[in-house]
Tab-separated table of C-alpha atoms in Angstrom:
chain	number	residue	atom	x	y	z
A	1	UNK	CA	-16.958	-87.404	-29.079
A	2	UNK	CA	-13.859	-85.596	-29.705
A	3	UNK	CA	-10.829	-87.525	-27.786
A	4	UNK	CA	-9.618	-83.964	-27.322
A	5	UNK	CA	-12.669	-83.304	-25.573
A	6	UNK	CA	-12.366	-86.044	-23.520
A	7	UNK	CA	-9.303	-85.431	-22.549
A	8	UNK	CA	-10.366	-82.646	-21.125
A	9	UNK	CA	-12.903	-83.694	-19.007
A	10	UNK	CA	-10.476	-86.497	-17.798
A	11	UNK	CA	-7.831	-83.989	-17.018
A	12	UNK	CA	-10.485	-82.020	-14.720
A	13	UNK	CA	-11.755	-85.301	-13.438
A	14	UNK	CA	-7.974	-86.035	-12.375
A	15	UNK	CA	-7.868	-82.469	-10.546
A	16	UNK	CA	-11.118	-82.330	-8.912
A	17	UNK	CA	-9.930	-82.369	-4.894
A	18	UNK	CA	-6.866	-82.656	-5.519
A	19	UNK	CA	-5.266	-79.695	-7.500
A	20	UNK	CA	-5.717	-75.958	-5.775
A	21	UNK	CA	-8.294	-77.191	-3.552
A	22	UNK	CA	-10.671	-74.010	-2.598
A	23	UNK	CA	-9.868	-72.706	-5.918
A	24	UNK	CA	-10.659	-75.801	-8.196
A	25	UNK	CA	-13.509	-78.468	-8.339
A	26	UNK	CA	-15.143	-80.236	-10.769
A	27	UNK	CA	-17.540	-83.038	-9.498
A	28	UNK	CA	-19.297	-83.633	-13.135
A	29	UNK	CA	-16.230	-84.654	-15.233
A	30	UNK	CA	-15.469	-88.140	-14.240
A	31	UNK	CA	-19.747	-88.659	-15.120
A	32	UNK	CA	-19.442	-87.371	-18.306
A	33	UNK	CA	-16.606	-90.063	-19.125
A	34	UNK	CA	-17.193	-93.182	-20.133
A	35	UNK	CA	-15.877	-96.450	-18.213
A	36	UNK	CA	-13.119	-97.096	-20.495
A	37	UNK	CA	-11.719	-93.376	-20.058
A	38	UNK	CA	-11.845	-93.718	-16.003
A	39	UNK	CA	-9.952	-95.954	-15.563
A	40	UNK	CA	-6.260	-93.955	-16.454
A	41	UNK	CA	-8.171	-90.763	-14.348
A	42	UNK	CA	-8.600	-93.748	-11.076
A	43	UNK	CA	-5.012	-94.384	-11.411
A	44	UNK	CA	-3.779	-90.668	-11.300
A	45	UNK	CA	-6.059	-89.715	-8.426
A	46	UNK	CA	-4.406	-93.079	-6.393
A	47	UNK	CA	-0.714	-92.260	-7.390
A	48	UNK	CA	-0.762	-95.820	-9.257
A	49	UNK	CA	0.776	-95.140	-12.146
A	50	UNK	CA	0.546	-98.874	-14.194
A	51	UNK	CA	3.306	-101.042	-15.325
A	52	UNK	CA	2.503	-101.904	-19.189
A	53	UNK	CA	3.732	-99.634	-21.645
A	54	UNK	CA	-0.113	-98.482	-23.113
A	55	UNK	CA	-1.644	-97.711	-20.191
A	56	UNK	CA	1.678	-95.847	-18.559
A	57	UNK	CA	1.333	-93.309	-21.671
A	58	UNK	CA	-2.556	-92.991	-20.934
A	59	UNK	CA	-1.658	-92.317	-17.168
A	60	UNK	CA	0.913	-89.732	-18.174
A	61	UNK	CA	-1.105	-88.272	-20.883
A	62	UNK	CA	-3.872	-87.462	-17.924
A	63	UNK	CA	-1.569	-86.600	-15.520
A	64	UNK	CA	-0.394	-83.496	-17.337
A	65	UNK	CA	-3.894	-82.876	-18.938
A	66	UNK	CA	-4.766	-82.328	-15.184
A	67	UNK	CA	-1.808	-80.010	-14.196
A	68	UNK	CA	-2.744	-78.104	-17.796
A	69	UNK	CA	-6.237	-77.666	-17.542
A	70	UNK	CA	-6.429	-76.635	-13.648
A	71	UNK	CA	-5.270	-72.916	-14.441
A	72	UNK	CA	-6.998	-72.709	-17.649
A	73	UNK	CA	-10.354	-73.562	-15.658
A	74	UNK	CA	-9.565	-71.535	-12.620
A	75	UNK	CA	-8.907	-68.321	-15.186
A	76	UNK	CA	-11.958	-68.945	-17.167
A	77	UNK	CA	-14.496	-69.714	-14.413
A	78	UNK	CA	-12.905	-66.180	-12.351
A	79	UNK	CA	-13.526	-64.306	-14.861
A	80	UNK	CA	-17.364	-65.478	-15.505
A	81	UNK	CA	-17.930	-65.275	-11.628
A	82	UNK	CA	-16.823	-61.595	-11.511
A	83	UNK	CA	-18.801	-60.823	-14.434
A	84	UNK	CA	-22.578	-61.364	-13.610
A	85	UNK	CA	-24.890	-61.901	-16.959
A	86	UNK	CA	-28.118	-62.684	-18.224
A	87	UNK	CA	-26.609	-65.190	-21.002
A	88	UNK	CA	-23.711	-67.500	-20.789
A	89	UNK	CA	-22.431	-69.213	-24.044
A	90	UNK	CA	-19.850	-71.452	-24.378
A	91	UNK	CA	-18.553	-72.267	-27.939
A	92	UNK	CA	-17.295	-75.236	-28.715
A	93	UNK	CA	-18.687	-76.557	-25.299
A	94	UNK	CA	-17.832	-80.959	-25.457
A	95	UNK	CA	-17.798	-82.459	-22.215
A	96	UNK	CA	-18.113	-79.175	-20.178
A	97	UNK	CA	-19.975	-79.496	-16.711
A	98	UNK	CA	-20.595	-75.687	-15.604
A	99	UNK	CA	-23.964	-75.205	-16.516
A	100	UNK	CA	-24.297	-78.082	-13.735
A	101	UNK	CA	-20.902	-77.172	-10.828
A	102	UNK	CA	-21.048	-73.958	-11.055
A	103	UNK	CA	-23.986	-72.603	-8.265
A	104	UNK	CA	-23.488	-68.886	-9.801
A	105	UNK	CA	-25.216	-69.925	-12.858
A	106	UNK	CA	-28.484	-70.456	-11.269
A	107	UNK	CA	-30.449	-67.728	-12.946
A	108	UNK	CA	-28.163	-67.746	-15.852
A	109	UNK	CA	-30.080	-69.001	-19.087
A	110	UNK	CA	-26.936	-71.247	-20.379
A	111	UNK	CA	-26.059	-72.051	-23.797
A	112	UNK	CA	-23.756	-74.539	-25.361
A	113	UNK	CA	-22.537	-74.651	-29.083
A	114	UNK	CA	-20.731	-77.585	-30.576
A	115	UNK	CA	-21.003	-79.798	-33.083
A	116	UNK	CA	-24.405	-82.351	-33.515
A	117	UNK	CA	-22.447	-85.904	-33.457
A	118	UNK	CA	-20.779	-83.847	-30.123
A	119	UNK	CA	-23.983	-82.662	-28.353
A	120	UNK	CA	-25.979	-86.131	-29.047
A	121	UNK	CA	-23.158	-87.838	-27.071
A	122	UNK	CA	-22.842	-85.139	-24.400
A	123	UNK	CA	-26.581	-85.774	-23.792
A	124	UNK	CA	-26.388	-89.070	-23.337
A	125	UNK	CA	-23.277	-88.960	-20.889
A	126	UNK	CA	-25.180	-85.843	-19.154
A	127	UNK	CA	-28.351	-87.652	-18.368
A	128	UNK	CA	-27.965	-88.646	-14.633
A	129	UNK	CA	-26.327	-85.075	-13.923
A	130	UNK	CA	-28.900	-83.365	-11.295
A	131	UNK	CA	-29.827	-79.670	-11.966
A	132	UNK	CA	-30.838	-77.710	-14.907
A	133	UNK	CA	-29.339	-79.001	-18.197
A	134	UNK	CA	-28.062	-76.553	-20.945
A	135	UNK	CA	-29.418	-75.339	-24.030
A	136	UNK	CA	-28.117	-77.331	-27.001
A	137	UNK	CA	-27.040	-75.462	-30.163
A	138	UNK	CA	-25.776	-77.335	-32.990
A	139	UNK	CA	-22.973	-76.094	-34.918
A	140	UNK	CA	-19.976	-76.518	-36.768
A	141	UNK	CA	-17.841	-73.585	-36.534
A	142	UNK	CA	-16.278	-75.123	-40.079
A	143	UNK	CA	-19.466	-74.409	-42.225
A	144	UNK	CA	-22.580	-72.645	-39.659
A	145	UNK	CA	-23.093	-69.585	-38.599
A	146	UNK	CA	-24.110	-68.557	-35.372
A	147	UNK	CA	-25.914	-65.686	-36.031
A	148	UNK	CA	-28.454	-68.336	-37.431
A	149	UNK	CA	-28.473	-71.105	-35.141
A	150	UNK	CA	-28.408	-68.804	-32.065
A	151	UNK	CA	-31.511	-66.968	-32.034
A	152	UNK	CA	-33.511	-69.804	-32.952
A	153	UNK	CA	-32.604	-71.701	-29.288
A	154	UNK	CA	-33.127	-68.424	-27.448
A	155	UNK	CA	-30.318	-66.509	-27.215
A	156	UNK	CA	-31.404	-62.510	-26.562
A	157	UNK	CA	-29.029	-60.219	-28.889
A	158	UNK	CA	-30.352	-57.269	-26.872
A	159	UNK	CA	-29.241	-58.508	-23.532
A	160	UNK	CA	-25.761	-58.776	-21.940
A	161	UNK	CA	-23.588	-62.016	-22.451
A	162	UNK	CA	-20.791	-64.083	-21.202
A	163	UNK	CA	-19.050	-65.442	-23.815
A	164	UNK	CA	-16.820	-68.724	-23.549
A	165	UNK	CA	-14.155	-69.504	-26.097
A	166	UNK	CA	-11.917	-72.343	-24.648
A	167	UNK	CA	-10.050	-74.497	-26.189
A	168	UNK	CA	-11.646	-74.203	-29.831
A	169	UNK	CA	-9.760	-71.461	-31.668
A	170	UNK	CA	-6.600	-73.445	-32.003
A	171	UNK	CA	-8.282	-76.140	-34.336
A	172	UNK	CA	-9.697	-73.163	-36.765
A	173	UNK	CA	-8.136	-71.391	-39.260
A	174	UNK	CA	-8.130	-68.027	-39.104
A	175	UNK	CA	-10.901	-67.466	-40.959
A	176	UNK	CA	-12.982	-69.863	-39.160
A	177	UNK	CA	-12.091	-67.522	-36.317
A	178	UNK	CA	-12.772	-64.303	-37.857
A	179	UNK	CA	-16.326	-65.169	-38.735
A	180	UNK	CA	-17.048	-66.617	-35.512
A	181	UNK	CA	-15.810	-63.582	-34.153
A	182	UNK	CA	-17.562	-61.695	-36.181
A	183	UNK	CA	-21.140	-63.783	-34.892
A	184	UNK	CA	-20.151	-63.072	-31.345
A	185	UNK	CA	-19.675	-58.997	-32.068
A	186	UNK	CA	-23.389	-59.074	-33.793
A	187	UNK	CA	-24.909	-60.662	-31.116
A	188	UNK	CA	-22.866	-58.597	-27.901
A	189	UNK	CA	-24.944	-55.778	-26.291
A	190	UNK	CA	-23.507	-53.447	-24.603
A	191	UNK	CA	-22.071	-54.959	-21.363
A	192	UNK	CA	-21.085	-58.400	-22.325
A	193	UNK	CA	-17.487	-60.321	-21.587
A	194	UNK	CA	-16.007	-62.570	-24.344
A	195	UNK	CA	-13.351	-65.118	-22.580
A	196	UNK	CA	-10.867	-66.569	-25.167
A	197	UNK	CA	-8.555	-69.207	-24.684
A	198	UNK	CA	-5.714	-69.306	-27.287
A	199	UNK	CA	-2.159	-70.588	-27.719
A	200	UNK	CA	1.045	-68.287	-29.057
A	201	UNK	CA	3.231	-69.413	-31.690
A	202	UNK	CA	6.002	-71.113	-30.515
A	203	UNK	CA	8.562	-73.839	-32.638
A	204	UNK	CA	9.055	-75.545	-29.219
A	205	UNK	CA	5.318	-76.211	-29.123
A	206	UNK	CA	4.875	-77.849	-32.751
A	207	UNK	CA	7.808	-80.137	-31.394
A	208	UNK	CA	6.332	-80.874	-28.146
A	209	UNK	CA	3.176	-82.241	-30.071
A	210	UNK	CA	5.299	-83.985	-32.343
A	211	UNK	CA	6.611	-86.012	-29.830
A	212	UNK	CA	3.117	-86.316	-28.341
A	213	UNK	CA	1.965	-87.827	-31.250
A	214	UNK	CA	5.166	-90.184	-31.441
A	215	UNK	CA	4.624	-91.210	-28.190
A	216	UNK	CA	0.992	-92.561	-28.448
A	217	UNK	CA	2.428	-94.372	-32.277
A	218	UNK	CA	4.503	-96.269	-30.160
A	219	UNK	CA	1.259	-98.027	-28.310
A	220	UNK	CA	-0.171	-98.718	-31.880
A	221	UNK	CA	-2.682	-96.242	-31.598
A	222	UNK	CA	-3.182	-92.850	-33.658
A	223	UNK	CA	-2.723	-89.250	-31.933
A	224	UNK	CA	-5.337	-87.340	-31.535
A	225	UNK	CA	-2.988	-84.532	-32.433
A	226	UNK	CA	-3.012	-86.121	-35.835
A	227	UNK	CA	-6.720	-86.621	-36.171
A	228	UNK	CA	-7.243	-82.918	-34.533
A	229	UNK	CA	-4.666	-80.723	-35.928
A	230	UNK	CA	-3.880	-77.140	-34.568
A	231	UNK	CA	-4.798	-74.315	-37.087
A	232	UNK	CA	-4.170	-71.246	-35.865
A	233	UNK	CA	-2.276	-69.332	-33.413
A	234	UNK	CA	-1.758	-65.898	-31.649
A	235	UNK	CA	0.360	-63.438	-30.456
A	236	UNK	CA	-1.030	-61.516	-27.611
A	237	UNK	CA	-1.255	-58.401	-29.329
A	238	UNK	CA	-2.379	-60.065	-32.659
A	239	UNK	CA	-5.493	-61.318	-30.244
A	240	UNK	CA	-6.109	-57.793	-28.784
A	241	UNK	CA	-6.226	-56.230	-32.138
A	242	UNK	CA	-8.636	-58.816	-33.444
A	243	UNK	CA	-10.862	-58.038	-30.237
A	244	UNK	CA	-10.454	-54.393	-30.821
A	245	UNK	CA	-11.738	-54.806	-34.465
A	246	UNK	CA	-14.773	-56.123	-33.184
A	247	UNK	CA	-15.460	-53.794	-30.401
A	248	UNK	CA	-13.975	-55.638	-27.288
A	249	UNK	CA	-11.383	-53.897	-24.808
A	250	UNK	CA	-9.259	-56.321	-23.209
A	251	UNK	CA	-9.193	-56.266	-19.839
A	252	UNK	CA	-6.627	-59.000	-18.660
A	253	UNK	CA	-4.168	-61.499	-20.573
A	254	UNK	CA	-2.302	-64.026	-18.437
A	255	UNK	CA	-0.375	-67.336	-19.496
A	256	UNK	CA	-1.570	-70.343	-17.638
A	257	UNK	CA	2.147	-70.762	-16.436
A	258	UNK	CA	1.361	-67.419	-14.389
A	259	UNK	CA	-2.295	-68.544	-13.210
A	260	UNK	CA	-0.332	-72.027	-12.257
A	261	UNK	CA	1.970	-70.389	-10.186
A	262	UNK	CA	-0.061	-68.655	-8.018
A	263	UNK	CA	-2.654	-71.654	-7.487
A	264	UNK	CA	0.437	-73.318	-6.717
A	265	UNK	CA	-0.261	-76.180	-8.642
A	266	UNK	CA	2.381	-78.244	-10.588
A	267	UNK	CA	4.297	-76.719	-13.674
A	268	UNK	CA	6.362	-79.771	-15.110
A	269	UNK	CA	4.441	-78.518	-18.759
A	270	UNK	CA	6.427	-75.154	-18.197
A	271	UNK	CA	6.515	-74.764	-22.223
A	272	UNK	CA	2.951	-75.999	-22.540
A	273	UNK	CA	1.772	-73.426	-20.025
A	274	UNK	CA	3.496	-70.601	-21.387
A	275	UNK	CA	2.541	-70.854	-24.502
A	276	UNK	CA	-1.297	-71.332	-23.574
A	277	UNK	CA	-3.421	-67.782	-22.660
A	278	UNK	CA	-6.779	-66.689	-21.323
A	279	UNK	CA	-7.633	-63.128	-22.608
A	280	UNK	CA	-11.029	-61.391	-21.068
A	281	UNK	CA	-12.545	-58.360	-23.134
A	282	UNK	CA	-15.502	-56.280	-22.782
A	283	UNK	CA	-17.946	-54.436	-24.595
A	284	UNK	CA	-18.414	-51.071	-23.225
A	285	UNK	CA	-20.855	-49.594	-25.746
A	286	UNK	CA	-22.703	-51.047	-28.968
């Protein structure tokens, strides 16, 4: 599993009750973690942060996973509740739980695309989740295309989809995203919402992870920053002309430092939360 992935889910796990209550919950994440990651997610939710060195920088490293993801999540999830559809697709999906929390998916036929090695785990962790599991797609956005894999599990081209891209388009080039992009737009009828996560270019970001990445050397341990590498990035208006290009109208852009804000939920990350966006487009016509 991809340790970016889990932290994620042990970000969320962190949150859930505890960061914009009403507006945030996520009871699946701390059962899609395994032991060994709970433990620094028990500590943050208790205030306990530990004494030795290694396990202070896995307490921090939640802790502001938690405060980062909570308006990210709260953005993402808004903009699929307000958008009713036949289809929901997350790309990219790892330790995800809203094909289980989320009650508005119901009579949603969900879909989740990531890698093989990624989805075998993710079953495994997923198995004593109740409700209606997902449909696995295998693929790597590196080398597959969905245009193949996707109608084979299902998927309807002819019928209205919610699209989400979170937290994916960062580690791919920018081809990688163009022909993914390009997938999405052959398989969008006329009515269908694409949700993109994506970070701006920013010098003070590249340094931030820098220092990330020193901090977890000095435990003895390799980043994950280093093993998962960013790839690409956007400027807001670079990202609406892409969408344009492929027949999507956006109709909201907001930094997560402006969705934190008005959850009211910590900013410490102020350059981390600028710098990250959630951009929702439409397709009005075919």
């Amino acid at each position: 599993m991809s340790r970016t992935a889990v932290m994620v889910c042990q970000g969320r796990a962190a949150a859930d009750g505890r960061l914009a209550p009403g507006r945030f919950a996520d009871p699946t994440a701390m059962a899609l973690l395994d032991e060994a990651d709970r433990e620094p997610v028990r500590q943050v939710r208790d205030e306990a942060p530990p004494g030795p060195w290694k396990q202070r920088v896995d307490y921090e490293t939640v802790r502001a996973s938690a405060e980062l993801i909570v308006p990210r999540t709260v953005a993402i999830d808004d903009a699929v509740r307000a958008h009713p559809a036949p289809q929901l697709v997350i790309l990219g999906a790892g330790l995800d739980g809203r094909a289980w929390r989320m009650p508005e998916l119901a009579g949603t036929a969900v879909f989740e695309v990531d890698r093989p090695d990624t989805q075998r785990d993710k079953r495994s962790r997923a198995a004593a989740l109740a409700g209606r599991p997902p449909v696995y797609v295998p693929v790597d956005f590196a080398d597959d295309r969905l245009r193949e894999a996707l109608p084979a599990a299902g998927h309807d081209a002819a019928a209205p989809t919610t699209w989400i891209w979170e937290g994916v388009i960062a580690y791919l080039t920018e081809a990688q995203v163009r022909a993914t992009l390009a997938d999405v737009a052959d398989r969008s009828a006329p009515g269908t919402r694409l949700i993109v996560n994506y970070q701006v270019p920013a010098v003070s970001t590249g340094v931030g992870r820098l220092l990330a990445r020193l901090l977890v050397a000095s435990t003895g341990r390799r980043s994950v920053w280093a093993r998962e590498p960013w790839r690409s990035t956007w400027t807001p208006a670079a990202m609406t002309a892409l969408l344009a290009e492929h027949g999507f109208t956006v109709a909201a852009d907001e930094d997560h430092l402006t969705t934190a804000r008005a959850l009211g939920t910590p900013t410490r990350h102020t350059r981390s939360l600028r710098h990250g966006r959630v951009a929702v487009a439409d397709r009005i016509s075919g």
